[in-house]
């Protein structure tokens, strides 16, 4: 029999009713009750990340939001490489005589400093203000054929937990493509050597721009960086492998071909071990001149 009744009260009688496996009915788990299974290591890790993220958010809010992480752009640029892999990638380009740090060279050549990058989404918003991107250095080949970008990706950039959002990858590609396009245009116009090695000259760079300084126009007029270097018309990214938080990546972008005002570029993103993380291509269009 599935159970038996006694002459005791209904409460005791109910406790003596047994299930098919001999478990008292009152001890059977409710179908709606949460599972009491021991959490897996993966689940524990996920919960720990959630707790850590909540703690960081709480600290930032209590200290004034994003301002809690803010630092001057000059201090952000002066930070040491955040990891051995970042140090290795930076050292590779710094020691190679074929490459030059075009970020600082073009700024100094225009008579400006890094504070002119205030408002830049990479250097300022994700860099100095939050330190989510802990390093972003741009190197140009001296012959103007390619631009490399080194970026160290910290916390606060996740899509899936622990994996950098694909939009951040696209942002890094778009910006590095933009510099490769600009360096190529400077080369075609015979202005690259002066921009990288010449004396400081007055030039226009929109405050917060991610682009190199623009050249001077007619007397009393300066040409904007957008009319000089154009806009992104399309950007196509192939995601080949996850980019994990804490990874330092190397982007290599170069001009592929030119069709009138259209400039096509291609690029790749690798980690320090040489693993291909993403590749892509884009189109920049130079605006028509007046008239």
Short mmCIF file of C-alpha atoms in Angstrom, two decimals:
data_model
loop_
_atom_site.label_atom_id
_atom_site.label_comp_id
_atom_site.label_asym_id
_atom_site.label_seq_id
_atom_site.Cartn_x
_atom_site.Cartn_y
_atom_site.Cartn_z
CA UNK A 1 0.00 0.00 0.00
CA UNK A 2 1.10 3.58 -0.62
CA UNK A 3 0.41 4.49 2.99
CA UNK A 4 -1.66 3.85 6.04
CA UNK A 5 -3.92 5.81 8.30
CA UNK A 6 -4.02 5.65 12.07
CA UNK A 7 -6.46 6.82 14.60
CA UNK A 8 -4.26 9.83 15.28
CA UNK A 9 -5.19 13.33 14.24
CA UNK A 10 -5.22 14.40 10.58
CA UNK A 11 -1.81 16.16 10.87
CA UNK A 12 -0.06 12.97 12.03
CA UNK A 13 -1.95 10.86 9.52
CA UNK A 14 -0.84 13.14 6.72
CA UNK A 15 2.81 12.84 7.82
CA UNK A 16 2.57 9.04 7.67
CA UNK A 17 1.57 9.00 4.01
CA UNK A 18 4.60 7.81 2.02
CA UNK A 19 5.46 8.15 -1.66
CA UNK A 20 6.46 5.42 -4.06
CA UNK A 21 10.12 5.64 -2.98
CA UNK A 22 9.39 5.80 0.71
CA UNK A 23 9.78 9.59 0.98
CA UNK A 24 7.17 11.31 3.13
CA UNK A 25 4.93 13.49 1.01
CA UNK A 26 5.61 16.51 3.20
CA UNK A 27 9.34 16.22 2.37
CA UNK A 28 8.91 15.98 -1.38
CA UNK A 29 10.24 19.14 -3.13
CA UNK A 30 7.61 21.32 -4.65
CA UNK A 31 7.73 21.47 -8.47
CA UNK A 32 7.87 25.26 -8.18
CA UNK A 33 10.60 25.34 -5.51
CA UNK A 34 14.10 26.48 -6.61
CA UNK A 35 16.65 23.77 -7.26
CA UNK A 36 18.99 22.95 -4.36
CA UNK A 37 21.66 21.42 -6.58
CA UNK A 38 25.20 22.47 -5.85
CA UNK A 39 26.22 25.27 -8.28
CA UNK A 40 28.73 24.36 -10.95
CA UNK A 41 32.13 26.13 -11.05
CA UNK A 42 30.97 28.02 -14.14
CA UNK A 43 27.86 29.27 -12.35
CA UNK A 44 29.87 30.26 -9.28
CA UNK A 45 32.30 32.19 -11.49
CA UNK A 46 29.41 33.96 -13.20
CA UNK A 47 27.90 34.95 -9.86
CA UNK A 48 31.25 36.23 -8.63
CA UNK A 49 31.57 38.41 -11.73
CA UNK A 50 28.09 39.80 -11.14
CA UNK A 51 28.92 40.63 -7.53
CA UNK A 52 32.20 42.27 -8.55
CA UNK A 53 30.50 44.32 -11.27
CA UNK A 54 27.80 45.45 -8.83
CA UNK A 55 30.49 46.44 -6.33
CA UNK A 56 32.36 48.48 -8.95
CA UNK A 57 29.14 50.17 -10.04
CA UNK A 58 28.22 50.98 -6.46
CA UNK A 59 31.64 52.45 -5.78
CA UNK A 60 31.47 54.57 -8.92
CA UNK A 61 27.99 55.88 -8.12
CA UNK A 62 28.87 56.68 -4.51
CA UNK A 63 31.98 58.54 -5.65
CA UNK A 64 30.31 60.44 -8.44
CA UNK A 65 29.77 58.02 -11.32
CA UNK A 66 32.28 57.90 -14.15
CA UNK A 67 34.22 60.76 -12.59
CA UNK A 68 35.46 58.26 -9.99
CA UNK A 69 37.79 56.82 -12.65
CA UNK A 70 38.65 60.06 -14.41
CA UNK A 71 42.25 61.15 -14.92
CA UNK A 72 43.94 63.75 -17.10
CA UNK A 73 44.66 62.60 -20.64
CA UNK A 74 48.37 63.19 -20.08
CA UNK A 75 48.30 60.79 -17.09
CA UNK A 76 46.40 58.17 -19.11
CA UNK A 77 48.97 58.36 -21.92
CA UNK A 78 51.79 58.11 -19.38
CA UNK A 79 50.50 54.88 -17.84
CA UNK A 80 52.88 51.93 -18.17
CA UNK A 81 51.81 48.98 -20.31
CA UNK A 82 49.16 47.13 -18.26
CA UNK A 83 50.49 43.63 -19.00
CA UNK A 84 53.49 41.76 -20.33
CA UNK A 85 51.72 41.06 -23.62
CA UNK A 86 50.95 44.77 -24.03
CA UNK A 87 54.56 45.66 -23.24
CA UNK A 88 55.75 43.11 -25.79
CA UNK A 89 53.53 44.44 -28.60
CA UNK A 90 54.41 48.08 -27.90
CA UNK A 91 58.10 47.23 -27.75
CA UNK A 92 57.88 45.49 -31.13
CA UNK A 93 56.81 48.71 -32.87
CA UNK A 94 58.90 51.09 -30.78
CA UNK A 95 62.09 49.21 -31.70
CA UNK A 96 61.29 48.79 -35.37
CA UNK A 97 62.78 51.71 -37.35
CA UNK A 98 60.11 51.25 -40.05
CA UNK A 99 57.36 52.36 -37.66
CA UNK A 100 56.73 55.63 -35.83
CA UNK A 101 54.21 56.52 -33.11
CA UNK A 102 51.91 58.64 -35.25
CA UNK A 103 49.57 59.74 -32.44
CA UNK A 104 52.14 61.82 -30.60
CA UNK A 105 54.12 62.75 -33.73
CA UNK A 106 51.16 64.24 -35.58
CA UNK A 107 49.96 66.10 -32.49
CA UNK A 108 53.37 67.59 -31.76
CA UNK A 109 53.84 68.36 -35.45
CA UNK A 110 50.63 70.38 -35.26
CA UNK A 111 51.81 72.25 -32.20
CA UNK A 112 49.33 70.47 -29.90
CA UNK A 113 49.45 68.03 -27.01
CA UNK A 114 47.35 65.04 -25.91
CA UNK A 115 44.87 67.28 -24.09
CA UNK A 116 43.50 68.24 -27.51
CA UNK A 117 41.97 64.72 -27.63
CA UNK A 118 39.43 65.73 -24.98
CA UNK A 119 36.05 64.26 -26.01
CA UNK A 120 37.51 61.44 -28.12
CA UNK A 121 35.45 58.29 -27.58
CA UNK A 122 38.56 56.07 -27.36
CA UNK A 123 41.26 58.28 -25.86
CA UNK A 124 39.00 60.19 -23.48
CA UNK A 125 35.61 58.52 -22.83
CA UNK A 126 36.77 54.88 -22.75
CA UNK A 127 40.36 55.82 -21.92
CA UNK A 128 41.09 58.62 -19.47
CA UNK A 129 37.58 58.87 -17.99
CA UNK A 130 36.95 55.19 -17.28
CA UNK A 131 40.26 53.41 -18.04
CA UNK A 132 38.23 50.66 -19.71
CA UNK A 133 40.69 50.92 -22.59
CA UNK A 134 43.97 51.07 -20.70
CA UNK A 135 46.22 51.56 -23.71
CA UNK A 136 45.74 52.67 -27.31
CA UNK A 137 48.83 53.47 -29.33
CA UNK A 138 48.92 54.11 -33.07
CA UNK A 139 51.96 53.48 -35.25
CA UNK A 140 52.39 54.44 -38.89
CA UNK A 141 54.80 52.88 -41.33
CA UNK A 142 57.23 55.54 -42.43
CA UNK A 143 56.36 54.91 -46.07
CA UNK A 144 52.68 55.53 -45.29
CA UNK A 145 51.47 52.09 -46.41
CA UNK A 146 49.96 50.86 -43.12
CA UNK A 147 48.90 51.83 -39.61
CA UNK A 148 48.99 49.56 -36.54
CA UNK A 149 46.95 50.03 -33.39
CA UNK A 150 47.74 48.45 -30.00
CA UNK A 151 44.83 48.38 -27.53
CA UNK A 152 44.56 46.88 -24.04
CA UNK A 153 40.95 46.13 -23.16
CA UNK A 154 40.05 46.18 -19.47
CA UNK A 155 36.77 45.90 -17.56
CA UNK A 156 33.52 47.61 -18.43
CA UNK A 157 33.52 46.63 -22.11
CA UNK A 158 31.62 43.33 -21.86
CA UNK A 159 28.86 42.08 -24.10
CA UNK A 160 28.63 38.54 -22.77
CA UNK A 161 30.24 38.30 -19.31
CA UNK A 162 34.01 38.41 -19.63
CA UNK A 163 33.90 38.90 -23.43
CA UNK A 164 34.46 42.31 -25.02
CA UNK A 165 31.41 43.61 -26.89
CA UNK A 166 31.65 43.33 -30.66
CA UNK A 167 30.83 47.02 -30.95
CA UNK A 168 34.10 47.86 -29.19
CA UNK A 169 35.96 45.73 -31.74
CA UNK A 170 34.20 47.61 -34.54
CA UNK A 171 35.02 50.96 -32.90
CA UNK A 172 38.73 50.09 -32.76
CA UNK A 173 38.69 48.97 -36.38
CA UNK A 174 36.87 52.12 -37.53
CA UNK A 175 39.29 54.43 -35.75
CA UNK A 176 42.42 52.58 -36.91
CA UNK A 177 41.04 52.47 -40.46
CA UNK A 178 40.54 56.23 -40.23
CA UNK A 179 44.16 56.83 -39.31
CA UNK A 180 45.37 54.47 -42.05
CA UNK A 181 43.26 56.39 -44.56
CA UNK A 182 44.59 59.74 -43.33
CA UNK A 183 48.23 58.59 -43.38
CA UNK A 184 47.74 57.32 -46.93
CA UNK A 185 46.26 60.67 -48.01
CA UNK A 186 49.12 62.60 -46.41
CA UNK A 187 51.54 60.39 -48.35
CA UNK A 188 49.71 60.98 -51.65
CA UNK A 189 49.74 64.73 -51.05
CA UNK A 190 53.46 64.74 -50.25
CA UNK A 191 52.82 65.88 -46.67
CA UNK A 192 53.60 62.72 -44.69
CA UNK A 193 57.30 63.37 -44.02
CA UNK A 194 56.58 66.88 -42.81
CA UNK A 195 53.70 65.67 -40.64
CA UNK A 196 55.79 62.96 -38.96
CA UNK A 197 59.19 64.66 -38.81
CA UNK A 198 58.83 68.32 -39.71
CA UNK A 199 58.66 71.36 -37.42
CA UNK A 200 55.46 72.27 -35.63
CA UNK A 201 52.99 74.05 -37.90
CA UNK A 202 49.58 75.50 -37.16
CA UNK A 203 46.82 73.06 -38.08
CA UNK A 204 43.21 72.41 -37.27
CA UNK A 205 42.04 69.44 -35.29
CA UNK A 206 38.47 69.47 -34.08
CA UNK A 207 38.36 69.16 -30.33
CA UNK A 208 37.56 65.55 -29.52
CA UNK A 209 38.42 64.27 -32.98
CA UNK A 210 39.95 60.83 -33.46
CA UNK A 211 41.55 61.94 -36.73
CA UNK A 212 44.99 63.43 -37.43
CA UNK A 213 45.30 67.22 -37.61
CA UNK A 214 44.13 68.74 -40.87
CA UNK A 215 46.22 70.90 -43.12
CA UNK A 216 45.91 74.62 -43.63
CA UNK A 217 43.69 75.95 -46.38
CA UNK A 218 43.82 79.28 -48.22
CA UNK A 219 45.11 82.32 -46.30
CA UNK A 220 42.87 83.05 -43.36
CA UNK A 221 41.03 79.76 -43.74
CA UNK A 222 41.72 76.26 -42.47
CA UNK A 223 40.41 73.02 -43.91
CA UNK A 224 38.44 70.73 -41.61
CA UNK A 225 39.61 67.18 -40.92
CA UNK A 226 36.38 65.79 -42.40
CA UNK A 227 36.87 67.47 -45.77
CA UNK A 228 40.53 66.44 -45.72
CA UNK A 229 40.11 62.77 -44.76
CA UNK A 230 36.44 61.93 -45.37
CA UNK A 231 33.91 59.77 -43.56
CA UNK A 232 33.29 56.06 -43.06
CA UNK A 233 30.68 54.95 -45.63
CA UNK A 234 30.57 51.28 -44.60
CA UNK A 235 32.35 49.03 -42.14
CA UNK A 236 32.30 45.21 -42.40
CA UNK A 237 33.74 43.11 -39.54
CA UNK A 238 34.17 39.32 -39.44
CA UNK A 239 34.39 38.09 -35.85
CA UNK A 240 36.69 35.06 -35.82
CA UNK A 241 37.20 34.41 -32.08
CA UNK A 242 36.05 35.90 -28.75
CA UNK A 243 38.05 38.85 -27.42
CA UNK A 244 38.25 38.33 -23.67
CA UNK A 245 38.43 41.19 -21.17
CA UNK A 246 42.03 41.89 -20.27
CA UNK A 247 43.33 41.05 -23.75
CA UNK A 248 45.78 43.28 -25.62
CA UNK A 249 45.11 43.30 -29.36
CA UNK A 250 47.07 44.39 -32.41
CA UNK A 251 45.22 45.90 -35.35
CA UNK A 252 46.91 46.27 -38.74
CA UNK A 253 45.11 48.36 -41.37
CA UNK A 254 46.15 49.38 -44.88
CA UNK A 255 44.75 50.95 -48.02
CA UNK A 256 43.51 48.36 -50.53
CA UNK A 257 42.47 50.47 -53.53
CA UNK A 258 41.20 53.89 -54.58
CA UNK A 259 38.29 54.60 -56.92
CA UNK A 260 37.91 58.34 -57.33
CA UNK A 261 36.67 59.73 -54.02
CA UNK A 262 36.21 56.20 -52.65
CA UNK A 263 39.02 54.69 -50.58
CA UNK A 264 38.82 50.99 -49.64
CA UNK A 265 40.84 49.60 -46.73
CA UNK A 266 41.41 46.17 -45.17
CA UNK A 267 42.55 45.18 -41.71
CA UNK A 268 43.09 42.40 -39.16
CA UNK A 269 43.04 42.05 -35.38
CA UNK A 270 45.29 39.54 -33.59
CA UNK A 271 46.13 38.89 -29.95
CA UNK A 272 49.69 38.69 -28.61
CA UNK A 273 49.92 34.98 -29.50
CA UNK A 274 49.07 35.67 -33.15
CA UNK A 275 45.52 34.30 -32.99
CA UNK A 276 43.23 35.98 -35.51
CA UNK A 277 40.36 37.58 -33.58
CA UNK A 278 38.68 39.55 -36.37
CA UNK A 279 39.22 40.97 -39.82
CA UNK A 280 37.35 43.55 -41.82
CA UNK A 281 37.18 46.07 -44.60
CA UNK A 282 35.73 49.53 -44.93
CA UNK A 283 35.07 52.37 -47.34
CA UNK A 284 35.96 56.01 -46.73
CA UNK A 285 34.49 58.69 -48.99
CA UNK A 286 36.08 62.10 -49.46
CA UNK A 287 33.38 64.81 -49.68
CA UNK A 288 33.02 66.77 -52.92
CA UNK A 289 34.72 70.11 -52.94
CA UNK A 290 32.70 73.35 -53.13
CA UNK A 291 31.14 73.87 -56.52
#
